[in-house]
Amino acid sequence: SSRFGRYKRKQRPRHWSVLSTTWLLERHVVHHGECPNACSWNLSKLITDPGGYSGIGIPLKNKTESVTHSPLGHSTAASRERSRDRHKSRSKDSRSEKSVTINTPPAEPLLGDSSVRGEQVQDDNWGETTTAITGTSEHSLSQEDIVRITKDLEDSVGLNCRRYLTRILAVILGVLVLLTPLAFLVLPHLLWPDKLQKCGTACEGLYISIAFKLLILLLAVWGLFFRPPRASLPRVFAFRALLSVLVLLFVISYWLFYAVRILEAQDADYQGIVQYAVSLVDALLFIHYLAVVLLELRQLQPCFSVCVTRSTDGETRHYNLGQLSIQQAALAIIEHYYSDFPVHNPALLSASKSRAAKHLAGLKVYNVDGPGPGNNPAAGLAHSQSRAMIAAAARRRDTSHNELYYEEAEHERRVRKRKARLVVAVEEAFTHIKRMQEEEQKKSPGDVMDPREAAQAIFPSMARALQKYLRTTKQQHCHSMESIQQHLAFCITNNMTPKAFLESYLTPGPTLQYSRDRWLARQWTLISEASVTSGLRDGTVFLLKCVDFSLVIAAKKIPFVQMSEEYIDPKSHKFVLRLQSETSV
Amino acid sequence: MSFVPGQPVTAVVERIEIQKLSQGPNLVLGFCIGGGIDQDPGQNPFSDDKADKGIYVTRVSPGGPADVAGLKIGDKIMQVNGWDMTVVTHDQARKKLTKKNEHVVRLLVTRKTLEEAVKQSMSRPGPS
């Protein structure tokens, strides 16, 4: 009986999805207005025609066998809607600069529509972005950041090679530094063991202190310098270079002193040698403290308020940064960009572009008088042309503001209508799930329905409403069918309400929320007039250019606050009821 | 008439002697006072310096003892019978003026016209 029950349970979702598929295909046939006999031709057209009014990008290859034809006549309303949509999509294609790609299911965008221009994948490491400098006075030398040693590397060394090289150099320096005190202690025993004085408990105490200080130093160096890097910057970080040079000089000077005064003289006082090694370790700990202050603490206190604006749609955010160099500030801002800025949607800019094109498109300039003798004809022509165009545009009765107003009102109404339909469809779908769950509970208690199956079961019922809504708000390229189903399964697993499910589709979220190929922001170029290792200053402006847009960054200094103390009468700032009375005497 | 805190106050004063008139059980002087350190000096219409918290004469009843003695409206009272009136509360001033066992009050009052008169007389060449 259990086997029978299992078989029954598997059967139901498949049955439901088959039904829903046929329902959708029938409606699709209706909308095309074609003869149902040519349905198979329509289905193939569905996959390969990105610009036409296509239905949902269902993976039809495993569902075509369940198609049923039914002679449904098309209504005039449907044909009107169909022709309007066809006309709209055609004109949209003629105006947009998108390239058309054909995606394979299941990663197909919801419409099989044109996706936005494909990006070259730069590198696959999570969180890695490359910054290249195109300043005005840069040479082709590039220096690393993570390294603790200044070294000039040639351009031919690859990026990965550079990173590993700096890591290796850092490790070598660290090992050298940590082994030096041990070497100081061990060498006298190796070289002149018979001459050494025995030192008792004082030395042993010093041994213990050296051991623990070395352990602490090891942990501190590991904690501070061997964290997974967030990014690789092209220019060396001045403080790290300074610190590494300092450490190197320090260790070298200690070695020199040791070599000259102790090894050559073969000093017999072992306690002195041990104390010398202890002083070295102490000094290393202090240098590490200096490193913590210079590298970490100094840039924590906010000093500048930077205003970051996206050039295409004007999204602006303000951040507080400390005393950073320009490249570090750019790095911090890029990280903030991915988590704060809504994803860049080029489809939303097409309206303003078309308006801009229309402004001067209606004017044609004819030059009646020929080019004058003596002066440059081309320059004079261009100059007079532009002046004439500006004057004519100013005089022309421009009614484009009217169009804009009504277009926006119409769009708003359409969005609201589609949103209402979408909300109702999603709510119905979720109640259906709840009902199914309750039935399952009653039939066989303890069985939990797979959320993935449930998502696939109810997805077709709301897919059309969701697709129409995304199309109206021009977000259809941001969400693929697979991602929507995944999100639906996620919401069902966590017992979310339909409103929670819809939230990610109603408002554009931050760039990180979408999959990588929708980001449109993978390779950044830092453009700055000042040198990128110079610090931020009041009025610093630099650019972070991407292929589609650029971020304009302006820094302003947080004002200096001067507080002074002075005594005031405690009653002077409180409310006092004052009277003026008159008495007769 | 304004003063600087911490510096001695100098003013040209007039000595006025008022005989109290007994009206029934009370002794009246025939004028009203206003001001005091517990009052709002900004509302005083007679003072030049609106931070002056001294005692000012706000009304003089015509034909009363004060009028007869020569007290004018707007005078600032500096002393009453030797008691200082520049830094007193309104009630203290009233008490000093209405003592039951005194029948005469000797006031030192100052007004702006006094200062001007003194200045004029000093600038005029005196009889040698």
GROMACS .gro file of N, CA, C and O in nm, chain A residues 288-331:
model
  176
  288HIS      N    1   5.533   4.563   1.500
  288HIS     CA    2   5.401   4.512   1.461
  288HIS      C    3   5.291   4.604   1.510
  288HIS      O    4   5.192   4.627   1.439
  289TYR      N    5   5.309   4.660   1.630
  289TYR     CA    6   5.211   4.757   1.679
  289TYR      C    7   5.205   4.877   1.584
  289TYR      O    8   5.098   4.927   1.549
  290LEU      N    9   5.323   4.921   1.540
  290LEU     CA   10   5.326   5.032   1.445
  290LEU      C   11   5.253   4.996   1.317
  290LEU      O   12   5.179   5.077   1.260
  291ALA      N   13   5.270   4.871   1.274
  291ALA     CA   14   5.201   4.827   1.152
  291ALA      C   15   5.050   4.832   1.172
  291ALA      O   16   4.975   4.877   1.083
  292VAL      N   17   5.004   4.787   1.288
  292VAL     CA   18   4.858   4.789   1.313
  292VAL      C   19   4.806   4.932   1.307
  292VAL      O   20   4.704   4.960   1.246
  293VAL      N   21   4.880   5.023   1.369
  293VAL     CA   22   4.832   5.161   1.372
  293VAL      C   23   4.831   5.220   1.232
  293VAL      O   24   4.734   5.283   1.190
  294LEU      N   25   4.940   5.199   1.155
  294LEU     CA   26   4.948   5.264   1.025
  294LEU      C   27   4.854   5.201   0.923
  294LEU      O   28   4.795   5.269   0.841
  295LEU      N   29   4.842   5.069   0.928
  295LEU     CA   30   4.767   5.004   0.823
  295LEU      C   31   4.619   4.995   0.854
  295LEU      O   32   4.537   4.996   0.765
  296GLU      N   33   4.583   4.983   0.979
  296GLU     CA   34   4.442   4.957   1.011
  296GLU      C   35   4.374   5.074   1.078
  296GLU      O   36   4.267   5.115   1.039
  297LEU      N   37   4.440   5.127   1.183
  297LEU     CA   38   4.367   5.223   1.265
  297LEU      C   39   4.355   5.359   1.199
  297LEU      O   40   4.260   5.432   1.222
  298ARG      N   41   4.455   5.393   1.117
  298ARG     CA   42   4.459   5.530   1.071
  298ARG      C   43   4.343   5.561   0.977
  298ARG      O   44   4.296   5.673   0.973
  299GLN      N   45   4.296   5.459   0.903
  299GLN     CA   46   4.191   5.493   0.808
  299GLN      C   47   4.052   5.460   0.859
  299GLN      O   48   3.958   5.459   0.784
  300LEU      N   49   4.040   5.432   0.989
  300LEU     CA   50   3.908   5.400   1.039
  300LEU      C   51   3.826   5.525   1.068
  300LEU      O   52   3.707   5.527   1.047
  301GLN      N   53   3.894   5.628   1.114
  301GLN     CA   54   3.818   5.746   1.154
  301GLN      C   55   3.771   5.821   1.030
  301GLN      O   56   3.852   5.853   0.945
  302PRO      N   57   3.641   5.844   1.017
  302PRO     CA   58   3.592   5.907   0.894
  302PRO      C   59   3.638   6.052   0.882
  302PRO      O   60   3.628   6.128   0.977
  303CYS      N   61   3.689   6.083   0.766
  303CYS     CA   62   3.746   6.214   0.742
  303CYS      C   63   3.682   6.282   0.623
  303CYS      O   64   3.679   6.403   0.615
  304PHE      N   65   3.635   6.200   0.529
  304PHE     CA   66   3.582   6.255   0.405
  304PHE      C   67   3.445   6.198   0.380
  304PHE      O   68   3.417   6.082   0.410
  305SER      N   69   3.361   6.282   0.323
  305SER     CA   70   3.231   6.234   0.278
  305SER      C   71   3.235   6.233   0.126
  305SER      O   72   3.252   6.337   0.063
  306VAL      N   73   3.224   6.113   0.067
  306VAL     CA   74   3.233   6.104  -0.078
  306VAL      C   75   3.093   6.085  -0.134
  306VAL      O   76   3.011   6.012  -0.076
  307CYS      N   77   3.069   6.151  -0.244
  307CYS     CA   78   2.940   6.143  -0.312
  307CYS      C   79   2.963   6.065  -0.441
  307CYS      O   80   3.040   6.106  -0.526
  308VAL      N   81   2.895   5.951  -0.453
  308VAL     CA   82   2.914   5.863  -0.568
  308VAL      C   83   2.790   5.870  -0.654
  308VAL      O   84   2.680   5.843  -0.606
  309THR      N   85   2.807   5.909  -0.779
  309THR     CA   86   2.692   5.924  -0.868
  309THR      C   87   2.713   5.837  -0.991
  309THR      O   88   2.822   5.836  -1.048
  310ARG      N   89   2.606   5.767  -1.029
  310ARG     CA   90   2.614   5.689  -1.152
  310ARG      C   91   2.577   5.779  -1.267
  310ARG      O   92   2.478   5.852  -1.260
  311SER      N   93   2.657   5.773  -1.374
  311SER     CA   94   2.640   5.876  -1.477
  311SER      C   95   2.515   5.857  -1.561
  311SER      O   96   2.463   5.953  -1.616
  312THR      N   97   2.464   5.735  -1.571
  312THR     CA   98   2.353   5.714  -1.664
  312THR      C   99   2.218   5.749  -1.604
  312THR      O  100   2.138   5.818  -1.665
  313ASP      N  101   2.192   5.706  -1.482
  313ASP     CA  102   2.060   5.736  -1.428
  313ASP      C  103   2.064   5.819  -1.301
  313ASP      O  104   1.961   5.844  -1.240
  314GLY      N  105   2.182   5.864  -1.260
  314GLY     CA  106   2.186   5.960  -1.151
  314GLY      C  107   2.173   5.905  -1.012
  314GLY      O  108   2.160   5.981  -0.916
  315GLU      N  109   2.180   5.774  -0.993
  315GLU     CA  110   2.173   5.717  -0.858
  315GLU      C  111   2.290   5.766  -0.776
  315GLU      O  112   2.405   5.757  -0.820
  316THR      N  113   2.260   5.817  -0.660
  316THR     CA  114   2.365   5.878  -0.578
  316THR      C  115   2.365   5.818  -0.440
  316THR      O  116   2.260   5.796  -0.382
  317ARG      N  117   2.486   5.794  -0.391
  317ARG     CA  118   2.498   5.750  -0.253
  317ARG      C  119   2.613   5.829  -0.190
  317ARG      O  120   2.705   5.870  -0.260
  318HIS      N  121   2.605   5.841  -0.059
  318HIS     CA  122   2.713   5.910   0.013
  318HIS      C  123   2.777   5.816   0.112
  318HIS      O  124   2.707   5.744   0.184
  319TYR      N  125   2.908   5.816   0.116
  319TYR     CA  126   2.978   5.730   0.210
  319TYR      C  127   3.079   5.811   0.289
  319TYR      O  128   3.131   5.910   0.240
  320ASN      N  129   3.112   5.761   0.407
  320ASN     CA  130   3.216   5.824   0.489
  320ASN      C  131   3.341   5.740   0.482
  320ASN      O  132   3.338   5.621   0.512
  321LEU      N  133   3.452   5.801   0.441
  321LEU     CA  134   3.577   5.728   0.432
  321LEU      C  135   3.681   5.798   0.518
  321LEU      O  136   3.671   5.916   0.546
  322GLY      N  137   3.783   5.722   0.558
  322GLY     CA  138   3.891   5.781   0.635
  322GLY      C  139   4.000   5.834   0.545
  322GLY      O  140   3.979   5.862   0.427
  323GLN      N  141   4.119   5.844   0.600
  323GLN     CA  142   4.230   5.896   0.521
  323GLN      C  143   4.287   5.785   0.436
  323GLN      O  144   4.373   5.709   0.480
  324LEU      N  145   4.237   5.776   0.313
  324LEU     CA  146   4.281   5.669   0.227
  324LEU      C  147   4.349   5.726   0.105
  324LEU      O  148   4.330   5.842   0.071
  325SER      N  149   4.425   5.642   0.037
  325SER     CA  150   4.475   5.683  -0.094
  325SER      C  151   4.361   5.665  -0.194
  325SER      O  152   4.261   5.600  -0.166
  326ILE      N  153   4.381   5.722  -0.311
  326ILE     CA  154   4.272   5.721  -0.409
  326ILE      C  155   4.240   5.579  -0.452
  326ILE      O  156   4.124   5.542  -0.470
  327GLN      N  157   4.341   5.496  -0.467
  327GLN     CA  158   4.311   5.360  -0.512
  327GLN      C  159   4.239   5.282  -0.403
  327GLN      O  160   4.148   5.203  -0.431
  328GLN      N  161   4.273   5.305  -0.279
  328GLN     CA  162   4.200   5.236  -0.172
  328GLN      C  163   4.058   5.286  -0.163
  328GLN      O  164   3.964   5.209  -0.137
  329ALA      N  165   4.041   5.417  -0.183
  329ALA     CA  166   3.904   5.470  -0.181
  329ALA      C  167   3.822   5.411  -0.294
  329ALA      O  168   3.705   5.377  -0.276
  330ALA      N  169   3.886   5.398  -0.412
  330ALA     CA  170   3.814   5.338  -0.525
  330ALA      C  171   3.773   5.195  -0.492
  330ALA      O  172   3.661   5.152  -0.523
  331LEU      N  173   3.862   5.121  -0.427
  331LEU     CA  174   3.831   4.984  -0.389
  331LEU      C  175   3.713   4.979  -0.294
  331LEU      O  176   3.617   4.902  -0.311
   0.00000   0.00000   0.00000
